[in-house]
């Protein structure tokens, strides 16, 4: 075994090139698992922060295929359900758009919707204000607007106090929201007070989306009665969803993609093992004289076999260590860039090192066996 390690150290360039394939495969697997673990930790943190008991109610399609409307009193009707803890709503202001200035092309809406909102919306959906302030009892009656995170970016507005041209009149931005995990539609919205939307923008007071929170144990029961409660006459025209399910689906998609990428990493690892086997076969052919001399001095077949097996395993383990370091560095850098929690994929590290050692051992079996079977006289004669 000592002689095998000397063989690795005595040929550093060949050792590095042989271990490179193993390193790439292990680095890929560790990085993928590290990034996936960080993504899942981020999703779990979001769910823990905003909860999984949020339900949304929106208007669906009527019998004739056109867009239906939720009743004006639907929010108060939802509030009557016993397990409901809080409820709020937004309503789309049809025909109103928001622009950076009154000189902007009317067709360049940027995909930003104007919505009337109730004051308790942030509490229900878990929204936080990044800059400025939320609407209050005074500003809800005047031309003040709060922008979602995506809407502010598309309008090029970074600070409150900036005027925007909304519904053919000027409004003042009083706040900018942080991204909202469970209500991404709010990120692309310009939110105005319910009262000012009715008086200045022609809002019809029909809510478009209702957000409701209940106790965790009662979510399923509340979901089953929401449609009939909101619109008793036409419950089939009401759509009820649970936003947290989208995050769970995202986790499932991430897991599927992870398995695919791990398969690619495993292929790279196998290619690296073939490279190690090829290197060891060439090494046996080049060192026939060394093998013959050692056999002539008394080394047995088992010792020759162990020497070359040790060399192959050492090459793979060196690649595994290097790949693990690269994979951890890549996953850490990605997590820091995405502001995810730092996670250490311990199982991935151990699995990567174990796979590298196993592939190195398997790749070295044939060359080591071939070296052990070389007759001493024939090997010395080949010199």
mmCIF file of C-alpha atoms in Angstrom:
data_model
loop_
_atom_site.group_PDB
_atom_site.id
_atom_site.type_symbol
_atom_site.label_atom_id
_atom_site.label_comp_id
_atom_site.label_asym_id
_atom_site.label_seq_id
_atom_site.Cartn_x
_atom_site.Cartn_y
_atom_site.Cartn_z
ATOM 1 C CA UNK A 1 0.000 0.000 0.000
ATOM 2 C CA UNK A 2 2.882 2.347 0.780
ATOM 3 C CA UNK A 3 4.470 1.630 -2.600
ATOM 4 C CA UNK A 4 1.110 2.323 -4.280
ATOM 5 C CA UNK A 5 0.893 5.740 -2.663
ATOM 6 C CA UNK A 6 4.471 6.458 -3.742
ATOM 7 C CA UNK A 7 3.392 5.673 -7.313
ATOM 8 C CA UNK A 8 0.682 8.339 -7.106
ATOM 9 C CA UNK A 9 3.024 10.928 -5.622
ATOM 10 C CA UNK A 10 5.730 10.192 -8.174
ATOM 11 C CA UNK A 11 3.477 11.040 -11.134
ATOM 12 C CA UNK A 12 1.621 14.199 -10.044
ATOM 13 C CA UNK A 13 0.448 15.386 -13.489
ATOM 14 C CA UNK A 14 -0.944 11.998 -14.431
ATOM 15 C CA UNK A 15 -2.568 11.694 -11.015
ATOM 16 C CA UNK A 16 -4.292 15.089 -11.392
ATOM 17 C CA UNK A 17 -5.579 14.314 -14.878
ATOM 18 C CA UNK A 18 -6.796 10.883 -13.811
ATOM 19 C CA UNK A 19 -8.597 12.283 -10.775
ATOM 20 C CA UNK A 20 -10.182 15.131 -12.768
ATOM 21 C CA UNK A 21 -13.086 13.053 -14.083
ATOM 22 C CA UNK A 22 -13.883 11.776 -10.597
ATOM 23 C CA UNK A 23 -13.640 15.327 -9.229
ATOM 24 C CA UNK A 24 -16.088 16.679 -11.814
ATOM 25 C CA UNK A 25 -18.623 13.937 -11.095
ATOM 26 C CA UNK A 26 -18.441 14.321 -7.312
ATOM 27 C CA UNK A 27 -18.490 18.130 -7.532
ATOM 28 C CA UNK A 28 -21.623 17.967 -9.685
ATOM 29 C CA UNK A 29 -23.428 15.656 -7.285
ATOM 30 C CA UNK A 30 -22.449 17.567 -4.138
ATOM 31 C CA UNK A 31 -23.301 20.949 -5.690
ATOM 32 C CA UNK A 32 -26.690 19.735 -6.922
ATOM 33 C CA UNK A 33 -27.629 18.235 -3.565
ATOM 34 C CA UNK A 34 -26.314 21.293 -1.727
ATOM 35 C CA UNK A 35 -28.325 23.706 -3.876
ATOM 36 C CA UNK A 36 -31.431 21.526 -3.630
ATOM 37 C CA UNK A 37 -31.100 21.312 0.143
ATOM 38 C CA UNK A 38 -30.749 25.087 0.338
ATOM 39 C CA UNK A 39 -33.791 25.589 -1.901
ATOM 40 C CA UNK A 40 -35.900 23.253 0.215
ATOM 41 C CA UNK A 41 -34.721 24.993 3.380
ATOM 42 C CA UNK A 42 -35.745 28.335 1.874
ATOM 43 C CA UNK A 43 -39.194 27.031 0.924
ATOM 44 C CA UNK A 44 -39.660 25.497 4.380
ATOM 45 C CA UNK A 45 -38.612 28.789 5.964
ATOM 46 C CA UNK A 46 -41.141 30.651 3.819
ATOM 47 C CA UNK A 47 -43.886 28.216 4.770
ATOM 48 C CA UNK A 48 -42.972 28.484 8.440
ATOM 49 C CA UNK A 49 -43.043 32.270 8.192
ATOM 50 C CA UNK A 50 -46.251 32.796 6.224
ATOM 51 C CA UNK A 51 -48.057 29.592 7.215
ATOM 52 C CA UNK A 52 -49.988 27.038 5.200
ATOM 53 C CA UNK A 53 -53.470 28.059 6.337
ATOM 54 C CA UNK A 54 -54.064 30.745 3.707
ATOM 55 C CA UNK A 55 -56.898 30.176 1.236
ATOM 56 C CA UNK A 56 -57.769 32.387 -1.728
ATOM 57 C CA UNK A 57 -61.190 32.808 -3.279
ATOM 58 C CA UNK A 58 -61.557 34.246 -6.775
ATOM 59 C CA UNK A 59 -64.268 34.564 -9.385
ATOM 60 C CA UNK A 60 -64.357 31.844 -11.995
ATOM 61 C CA UNK A 61 -66.245 31.468 -15.258
ATOM 62 C CA UNK A 62 -69.996 31.751 -15.473
ATOM 63 C CA UNK A 63 -72.237 29.274 -17.272
ATOM 64 C CA UNK A 64 -71.959 31.342 -20.461
ATOM 65 C CA UNK A 65 -68.149 31.498 -20.366
ATOM 66 C CA UNK A 66 -67.726 35.104 -19.276
ATOM 67 C CA UNK A 67 -65.969 36.246 -16.108
ATOM 68 C CA UNK A 68 -68.253 36.172 -13.083
ATOM 69 C CA UNK A 69 -68.117 38.551 -10.127
ATOM 70 C CA UNK A 70 -67.975 37.935 -6.405
ATOM 71 C CA UNK A 71 -70.789 39.570 -4.427
ATOM 72 C CA UNK A 72 -69.960 42.862 -2.714
ATOM 73 C CA UNK A 73 -70.812 41.410 0.701
ATOM 74 C CA UNK A 74 -68.715 38.257 0.184
ATOM 75 C CA UNK A 75 -65.946 39.382 2.578
ATOM 76 C CA UNK A 76 -68.368 39.822 5.460
ATOM 77 C CA UNK A 77 -69.979 36.489 4.596
ATOM 78 C CA UNK A 78 -66.627 34.684 4.812
ATOM 79 C CA UNK A 79 -65.940 36.363 8.142
ATOM 80 C CA UNK A 80 -69.019 34.644 9.593
ATOM 81 C CA UNK A 81 -67.472 31.177 9.193
ATOM 82 C CA UNK A 82 -66.549 30.128 12.715
ATOM 83 C CA UNK A 83 -62.919 28.904 12.267
ATOM 84 C CA UNK A 84 -61.979 31.931 10.127
ATOM 85 C CA UNK A 85 -59.394 34.071 11.908
ATOM 86 C CA UNK A 86 -58.892 36.886 9.392
ATOM 87 C CA UNK A 87 -60.066 37.846 5.917
ATOM 88 C CA UNK A 88 -59.233 40.580 3.428
ATOM 89 C CA UNK A 89 -59.678 41.257 -0.259
ATOM 90 C CA UNK A 90 -58.524 43.125 -3.328
ATOM 91 C CA UNK A 91 -60.578 44.209 -6.308
ATOM 92 C CA UNK A 92 -59.364 44.790 -9.843
ATOM 93 C CA UNK A 93 -59.991 48.326 -11.082
ATOM 94 C CA UNK A 94 -60.969 47.735 -14.701
ATOM 95 C CA UNK A 95 -59.691 50.188 -17.276
ATOM 96 C CA UNK A 96 -57.101 51.734 -14.946
ATOM 97 C CA UNK A 97 -53.379 51.464 -15.621
ATOM 98 C CA UNK A 98 -50.328 52.947 -13.971
ATOM 99 C CA UNK A 99 -47.455 54.671 -15.789
ATOM 100 C CA UNK A 100 -44.244 56.360 -14.764
ATOM 101 C CA UNK A 101 -45.338 59.646 -16.382
ATOM 102 C CA UNK A 102 -48.281 60.959 -18.374
ATOM 103 C CA UNK A 103 -46.052 60.866 -21.503
ATOM 104 C CA UNK A 104 -45.696 57.075 -21.475
ATOM 105 C CA UNK A 105 -47.212 55.113 -24.353
ATOM 106 C CA UNK A 106 -50.622 53.870 -23.090
ATOM 107 C CA UNK A 107 -49.914 50.427 -24.555
ATOM 108 C CA UNK A 108 -46.834 49.967 -22.345
ATOM 109 C CA UNK A 109 -48.658 48.819 -19.222
ATOM 110 C CA UNK A 110 -45.796 46.608 -18.045
ATOM 111 C CA UNK A 111 -48.294 43.954 -16.960
ATOM 112 C CA UNK A 112 -49.082 45.957 -13.813
ATOM 113 C CA UNK A 113 -52.652 45.738 -12.544
ATOM 114 C CA UNK A 114 -54.379 48.382 -10.455
ATOM 115 C CA UNK A 115 -56.238 46.905 -7.492
ATOM 116 C CA UNK A 116 -58.306 48.352 -4.703
ATOM 117 C CA UNK A 117 -57.304 46.932 -1.354
ATOM 118 C CA UNK A 118 -58.523 46.717 2.191
ATOM 119 C CA UNK A 119 -56.304 47.978 4.982
ATOM 120 C CA UNK A 120 -55.872 44.597 6.669
ATOM 121 C CA UNK A 121 -54.422 42.906 3.557
ATOM 122 C CA UNK A 122 -50.749 42.734 4.750
ATOM 123 C CA UNK A 123 -51.733 40.981 7.977
ATOM 124 C CA UNK A 124 -53.704 38.304 6.139
ATOM 125 C CA UNK A 125 -51.252 37.488 3.321
ATOM 126 C CA UNK A 126 -48.061 38.074 5.339
ATOM 127 C CA UNK A 127 -46.892 41.087 3.325
ATOM 128 C CA UNK A 128 -44.210 43.452 4.639
ATOM 129 C CA UNK A 129 -43.351 46.956 3.532
ATOM 130 C CA UNK A 130 -39.799 47.301 2.266
ATOM 131 C CA UNK A 131 -39.796 51.088 1.900
ATOM 132 C CA UNK A 132 -42.251 53.733 3.040
ATOM 133 C CA UNK A 133 -45.486 52.756 4.716
ATOM 134 C CA UNK A 134 -48.754 50.916 4.119
ATOM 135 C CA UNK A 135 -52.065 52.635 3.513
ATOM 136 C CA UNK A 136 -53.978 53.886 6.544
ATOM 137 C CA UNK A 137 -57.429 55.250 7.323
ATOM 138 C CA UNK A 138 -56.460 58.644 5.918
ATOM 139 C CA UNK A 139 -54.491 57.725 2.788
ATOM 140 C CA UNK A 140 -57.081 55.165 1.706
ATOM 141 C CA UNK A 141 -59.342 58.111 0.808
ATOM 142 C CA UNK A 142 -56.749 60.039 -1.170
ATOM 143 C CA UNK A 143 -54.610 59.420 -4.295
ATOM 144 C CA UNK A 144 -51.946 57.327 -2.585
ATOM 145 C CA UNK A 145 -50.610 54.030 -3.947
ATOM 146 C CA UNK A 146 -48.475 51.155 -2.663
ATOM 147 C CA UNK A 147 -46.467 49.245 -5.278
ATOM 148 C CA UNK A 148 -45.624 45.566 -5.310
ATOM 149 C CA UNK A 149 -41.959 44.621 -5.592
ATOM 150 C CA UNK A 150 -42.152 43.716 -9.292
ATOM 151 C CA UNK A 151 -44.349 46.705 -10.138
ATOM 152 C CA UNK A 152 -41.895 49.157 -8.564
ATOM 153 C CA UNK A 153 -39.040 47.571 -10.512
ATOM 154 C CA UNK A 154 -40.899 47.796 -13.835
ATOM 155 C CA UNK A 155 -41.807 51.410 -13.191
ATOM 156 C CA UNK A 156 -38.261 52.231 -12.156
ATOM 157 C CA UNK A 157 -39.323 53.567 -8.753
ATOM 158 C CA UNK A 158 -37.069 52.961 -5.756
ATOM 159 C CA UNK A 159 -38.278 55.496 -3.209
ATOM 160 C CA UNK A 160 -41.670 56.546 -1.796
ATOM 161 C CA UNK A 161 -42.875 60.033 -2.573
ATOM 162 C CA UNK A 162 -42.556 59.548 -6.336
ATOM 163 C CA UNK A 163 -45.651 60.521 -8.362
ATOM 164 C CA UNK A 164 -47.126 58.054 -10.868
ATOM 165 C CA UNK A 165 -49.808 58.527 -13.484
ATOM 166 C CA UNK A 166 -52.629 56.171 -12.495
ATOM 167 C CA UNK A 167 -56.076 56.126 -14.051
ATOM 168 C CA UNK A 168 -55.436 59.398 -15.947
ATOM 169 C CA UNK A 169 -54.534 61.240 -12.744
ATOM 170 C CA UNK A 170 -51.552 61.594 -10.453
ATOM 171 C CA UNK A 171 -51.069 59.370 -7.425
ATOM 172 C CA UNK A 172 -48.210 59.439 -4.922
ATOM 173 C CA UNK A 173 -46.274 56.292 -4.059
ATOM 174 C CA UNK A 174 -46.329 55.937 -0.267
ATOM 175 C CA UNK A 175 -44.812 52.456 0.033
ATOM 176 C CA UNK A 176 -43.100 49.586 -1.750
ATOM 177 C CA UNK A 177 -43.752 45.993 -0.648
ATOM 178 C CA UNK A 178 -41.256 43.184 -0.289
ATOM 179 C CA UNK A 179 -41.860 40.049 -2.417
ATOM 180 C CA UNK A 180 -44.798 37.980 -1.159
ATOM 181 C CA UNK A 181 -44.352 34.221 -1.279
ATOM 182 C CA UNK A 182 -48.019 33.198 -1.099
ATOM 183 C CA UNK A 183 -49.504 36.024 -3.159
ATOM 184 C CA UNK A 184 -47.184 36.681 -6.127
ATOM 185 C CA UNK A 185 -50.029 38.450 -7.962
ATOM 186 C CA UNK A 186 -49.662 41.329 -5.488
ATOM 187 C CA UNK A 187 -46.017 41.756 -6.546
ATOM 188 C CA UNK A 188 -47.195 42.998 -9.959
ATOM 189 C CA UNK A 189 -49.947 45.250 -8.591
ATOM 190 C CA UNK A 190 -50.432 48.900 -7.770
ATOM 191 C CA UNK A 191 -52.611 48.978 -4.647
ATOM 192 C CA UNK A 192 -54.901 51.899 -3.888
ATOM 193 C CA UNK A 193 -57.415 52.410 -1.104
ATOM 194 C CA UNK A 194 -60.895 50.913 -1.436
ATOM 195 C CA UNK A 195 -62.542 54.323 -0.959
ATOM 196 C CA UNK A 196 -60.411 56.294 -3.409
ATOM 197 C CA UNK A 197 -60.849 53.542 -6.000
ATOM 198 C CA UNK A 198 -64.625 54.040 -5.822
ATOM 199 C CA UNK A 199 -64.592 57.826 -5.840
ATOM 200 C CA UNK A 200 -61.820 58.501 -8.383
ATOM 201 C CA UNK A 201 -61.388 55.347 -10.495
ATOM 202 C CA UNK A 202 -64.919 54.052 -10.924
ATOM 203 C CA UNK A 203 -64.364 50.867 -8.918
ATOM 204 C CA UNK A 204 -67.568 48.799 -8.645
ATOM 205 C CA UNK A 205 -66.767 47.475 -5.093
ATOM 206 C CA UNK A 206 -66.799 43.836 -6.213
ATOM 207 C CA UNK A 207 -63.792 41.988 -4.744
ATOM 208 C CA UNK A 208 -61.736 40.030 -7.237
ATOM 209 C CA UNK A 209 -59.721 37.906 -4.800
ATOM 210 C CA UNK A 210 -60.477 37.170 -1.150
ATOM 211 C CA UNK A 211 -57.699 36.036 1.184
ATOM 212 C CA UNK A 212 -58.699 34.037 4.244
ATOM 213 C CA UNK A 213 -56.861 32.452 7.160
ATOM 214 C CA UNK A 214 -58.287 29.913 9.563
ATOM 215 C CA UNK A 215 -56.895 27.488 12.090
ATOM 216 C CA UNK A 216 -54.615 24.824 10.613
ATOM 217 C CA UNK A 217 -56.954 22.036 11.662
ATOM 218 C CA UNK A 218 -59.945 23.644 9.974
ATOM 219 C CA UNK A 219 -58.404 24.534 6.596
ATOM 220 C CA UNK A 220 -59.922 21.561 4.788
ATOM 221 C CA UNK A 221 -63.375 22.120 6.303
ATOM 222 C CA UNK A 222 -63.341 25.833 5.554
ATOM 223 C CA UNK A 223 -62.201 25.194 2.002
ATOM 224 C CA UNK A 224 -65.166 22.890 1.424
ATOM 225 C CA UNK A 225 -67.732 25.577 2.354
ATOM 226 C CA UNK A 226 -66.071 28.728 1.022
ATOM 227 C CA UNK A 227 -67.544 28.613 -2.475
ATOM 228 C CA UNK A 228 -71.104 28.162 -1.210
ATOM 229 C CA UNK A 229 -70.610 30.847 1.413
ATOM 230 C CA UNK A 230 -69.213 33.450 -0.964
ATOM 231 C CA UNK A 231 -71.773 32.905 -3.702
ATOM 232 C CA UNK A 232 -74.677 30.753 -2.477
ATOM 233 C CA UNK A 233 -76.557 31.151 -5.761
ATOM 234 C CA UNK A 234 -73.690 30.011 -7.994
ATOM 235 C CA UNK A 235 -70.947 28.240 -6.003
ATOM 236 C CA UNK A 236 -69.694 26.627 -9.222
ATOM 237 C CA UNK A 237 -68.558 30.081 -10.369
ATOM 238 C CA UNK A 238 -66.150 30.425 -7.436
ATOM 239 C CA UNK A 239 -62.568 29.149 -7.432
ATOM 240 C CA UNK A 240 -60.881 28.257 -4.119
ATOM 241 C CA UNK A 241 -57.155 27.528 -3.894
ATOM 242 C CA UNK A 242 -54.418 27.072 -1.313
ATOM 243 C CA UNK A 243 -51.265 29.025 -2.279
ATOM 244 C CA UNK A 244 -48.953 26.928 -0.104
ATOM 245 C CA UNK A 245 -49.671 23.976 -2.399
ATOM 246 C CA UNK A 246 -47.763 25.792 -5.141
ATOM 247 C CA UNK A 247 -44.654 25.824 -2.944
ATOM 248 C CA UNK A 248 -45.092 22.122 -2.223
ATOM 249 C CA UNK A 249 -45.375 21.464 -5.958
ATOM 250 C CA UNK A 250 -42.200 23.486 -6.432
ATOM 251 C CA UNK A 251 -40.448 21.199 -3.961
ATOM 252 C CA UNK A 252 -41.647 18.158 -5.903
ATOM 253 C CA UNK A 253 -40.399 19.639 -9.173
ATOM 254 C CA UNK A 254 -37.058 20.424 -7.548
ATOM 255 C CA UNK A 255 -36.777 16.841 -6.345
ATOM 256 C CA UNK A 256 -37.500 15.480 -9.829
ATOM 257 C CA UNK A 257 -34.981 17.824 -11.415
ATOM 258 C CA UNK A 258 -32.454 16.897 -8.734
ATOM 259 C CA UNK A 259 -32.787 13.199 -9.552
ATOM 260 C CA UNK A 260 -32.213 13.953 -13.237
ATOM 261 C CA UNK A 261 -29.120 16.040 -12.555
ATOM 262 C CA UNK A 262 -27.807 13.449 -10.104
ATOM 263 C CA UNK A 263 -28.072 10.914 -12.889
ATOM 264 C CA UNK A 264 -25.911 13.146 -15.077
ATOM 265 C CA UNK A 265 -23.432 13.493 -12.215
ATOM 266 C CA UNK A 266 -23.345 9.724 -11.826
ATOM 267 C CA UNK A 267 -22.585 9.351 -15.537
ATOM 268 C CA UNK A 268 -19.723 11.822 -15.159
ATOM 269 C CA UNK A 269 -18.479 9.828 -12.190
ATOM 270 C CA UNK A 270 -18.536 6.612 -14.216
ATOM 271 C CA UNK A 271 -16.638 8.326 -17.033
ATOM 272 C CA UNK A 272 -14.067 9.369 -14.461
ATOM 273 C CA UNK A 273 -13.824 5.755 -13.302
ATOM 274 C CA UNK A 274 -13.166 4.636 -16.876
ATOM 275 C CA UNK A 275 -10.405 7.242 -17.044
ATOM 276 C CA UNK A 276 -8.813 5.868 -13.885
ATOM 277 C CA UNK A 277 -9.012 2.303 -15.237
ATOM 278 C CA UNK A 278 -7.425 3.407 -18.514
ATOM 279 C CA UNK A 279 -4.634 5.198 -16.670
ATOM 280 C CA UNK A 280 -3.940 2.159 -14.513
ATOM 281 C CA UNK A 281 -3.824 -0.194 -17.522
ATOM 282 C CA UNK A 282 -1.270 2.068 -19.189
ATOM 283 C CA UNK A 283 0.629 2.293 -15.916
ATOM 284 C CA UNK A 284 0.829 -1.518 -15.683
ATOM 285 C CA UNK A 285 2.175 -1.756 -19.239
ATOM 286 C CA UNK A 286 4.758 0.948 -18.610
ATOM 287 C CA UNK A 287 5.928 -0.556 -15.321
ATOM 288 C CA UNK A 288 6.328 -4.189 -16.291
ATOM 289 C CA UNK A 289 10.002 -4.041 -15.420
ATOM 290 C CA UNK A 290 9.186 -2.686 -11.961
ATOM 291 C CA UNK A 291 6.633 -5.459 -11.480
ATOM 292 C CA UNK A 292 9.114 -8.133 -12.580
ATOM 293 C CA UNK A 293 11.843 -6.776 -10.305
ATOM 294 C CA UNK A 294 9.548 -6.726 -7.285
ATOM 295 C CA UNK A 295 8.348 -10.237 -8.013
ATOM 296 C CA UNK A 296 11.973 -11.414 -8.383
ATOM 297 C CA UNK A 297 12.794 -9.876 -4.996
ATOM 298 C CA UNK A 298 10.007 -11.861 -3.348
ATOM 299 C CA UNK A 299 6.817 -9.826 -3.706
ATOM 300 C CA UNK A 300 3.770 -12.054 -4.026
ATOM 301 C CA UNK A 301 0.861 -11.649 -6.367
ATOM 302 C CA UNK A 302 -1.313 -10.325 -3.555
ATOM 303 C CA UNK A 303 1.213 -7.576 -2.799
ATOM 304 C CA UNK A 304 1.405 -6.521 -6.458
ATOM 305 C CA UNK A 305 -2.378 -6.559 -6.695
ATOM 306 C CA UNK A 306 -2.718 -4.471 -3.530
ATOM 307 C CA UNK A 307 -0.100 -1.977 -4.772
ATOM 308 C CA UNK A 308 -1.991 -1.115 -7.963
ATOM 309 C CA UNK A 309 -5.393 -1.327 -6.287
ATOM 310 C CA UNK A 310 -4.183 1.163 -3.686
ATOM 311 C CA UNK A 311 -2.940 3.482 -6.429
ATOM 312 C CA UNK A 312 -6.294 3.417 -8.263
ATOM 313 C CA UNK A 313 -8.279 3.954 -5.067
ATOM 314 C CA UNK A 314 -5.986 6.800 -3.999
ATOM 315 C CA UNK A 315 -6.469 8.534 -7.356
ATOM 316 C CA UNK A 316 -10.247 8.289 -7.017
ATOM 317 C CA UNK A 317 -10.237 9.456 -3.395
ATOM 318 C CA UNK A 318 -8.114 12.469 -4.316
ATOM 319 C CA UNK A 319 -10.645 13.307 -7.033
ATOM 320 C CA UNK A 320 -13.479 12.770 -4.556
ATOM 321 C CA UNK A 321 -11.938 15.150 -2.005
ATOM 322 C CA UNK A 322 -11.305 17.808 -4.632
ATOM 323 C CA UNK A 323 -14.805 17.393 -6.062
ATOM 324 C CA UNK A 324 -16.379 17.625 -2.612
ATOM 325 C CA UNK A 325 -14.560 20.892 -1.914
ATOM 326 C CA UNK A 326 -15.605 22.328 -5.287
ATOM 327 C CA UNK A 327 -19.213 21.202 -4.839
ATOM 328 C CA UNK A 328 -19.487 22.702 -1.362
ATOM 329 C CA UNK A 329 -17.951 25.963 -2.569
ATOM 330 C CA UNK A 330 -20.414 26.156 -5.481
ATOM 331 C CA UNK A 331 -23.480 25.409 -3.353
ATOM 332 C CA UNK A 332 -22.369 27.889 -0.659
ATOM 333 C CA UNK A 333 -21.769 30.636 -3.210
ATOM 334 C CA UNK A 334 -25.185 30.017 -4.765
ATOM 335 C CA UNK A 335 -26.940 30.078 -1.383
ATOM 336 C CA UNK A 336 -25.262 33.351 -0.425
ATOM 337 C CA UNK A 337 -26.163 34.889 -3.788
ATOM 338 C CA UNK A 338 -29.813 33.826 -3.436
ATOM 339 C CA UNK A 339 -29.952 34.763 0.280
ATOM 340 C CA UNK A 340 -30.862 31.197 1.191
ATOM 341 C CA UNK A 341 -30.082 29.527 4.526
ATOM 342 C CA UNK A 342 -26.644 27.909 4.496
ATOM 343 C CA UNK A 343 -27.026 24.139 4.632
ATOM 344 C CA UNK A 344 -24.409 21.388 4.760
ATOM 345 C CA UNK A 345 -25.392 18.302 2.723
ATOM 346 C CA UNK A 346 -23.588 15.832 4.974
ATOM 347 C CA UNK A 347 -25.115 12.772 3.339
ATOM 348 C CA UNK A 348 -24.130 14.071 -0.095
ATOM 349 C CA UNK A 349 -20.523 14.548 1.010
ATOM 350 C CA UNK A 350 -20.286 11.053 2.482
ATOM 351 C CA UNK A 351 -22.043 9.522 -0.515
ATOM 352 C CA UNK A 352 -19.732 11.338 -2.939
ATOM 353 C CA UNK A 353 -16.587 10.199 -1.160
ATOM 354 C CA UNK A 354 -17.880 6.639 -0.821
ATOM 355 C CA UNK A 355 -18.851 6.542 -4.515
ATOM 356 C CA UNK A 356 -15.428 7.848 -5.538
ATOM 357 C CA UNK A 357 -13.642 5.231 -3.442
ATOM 358 C CA UNK A 358 -15.908 2.431 -4.717
ATOM 359 C CA UNK A 359 -15.493 3.403 -8.362
ATOM 360 C CA UNK A 360 -11.721 3.742 -7.919
ATOM 361 C CA UNK A 361 -11.526 0.276 -6.380
ATOM 362 C CA UNK A 362 -13.687 -1.233 -9.100
ATOM 363 C CA UNK A 363 -11.715 0.567 -11.836
ATOM 364 C CA UNK A 364 -8.434 -0.723 -10.408
ATOM 365 C CA UNK A 365 -9.433 -4.387 -10.140
ATOM 366 C CA UNK A 366 -8.606 -5.385 -13.695
ATOM 367 C CA UNK A 367 -5.282 -3.500 -13.967
ATOM 368 C CA UNK A 368 -4.234 -4.774 -10.524
ATOM 369 C CA UNK A 369 -5.136 -8.364 -11.414
ATOM 370 C CA UNK A 370 -3.302 -8.095 -14.715
ATOM 371 C CA UNK A 371 -0.206 -6.769 -12.953
ATOM 372 C CA UNK A 372 -0.326 -9.551 -10.360
ATOM 373 C CA UNK A 373 -0.492 -12.235 -13.060
ATOM 374 C CA UNK A 374 2.551 -10.956 -14.946
ATOM 375 C CA UNK A 375 5.319 -13.651 -14.800
ATOM 376 C CA UNK A 376 8.564 -12.198 -13.289
ATOM 377 C CA UNK A 377 10.848 -13.549 -16.035
ATOM 378 C CA UNK A 378 8.608 -12.209 -18.819
ATOM 379 C CA UNK A 379 8.357 -8.817 -17.131
ATOM 380 C CA UNK A 380 12.138 -8.536 -16.693
ATOM 381 C CA UNK A 381 12.724 -9.691 -20.238
ATOM 382 C CA UNK A 382 10.424 -6.924 -21.555
ATOM 383 C CA UNK A 383 12.836 -4.361 -20.103
#
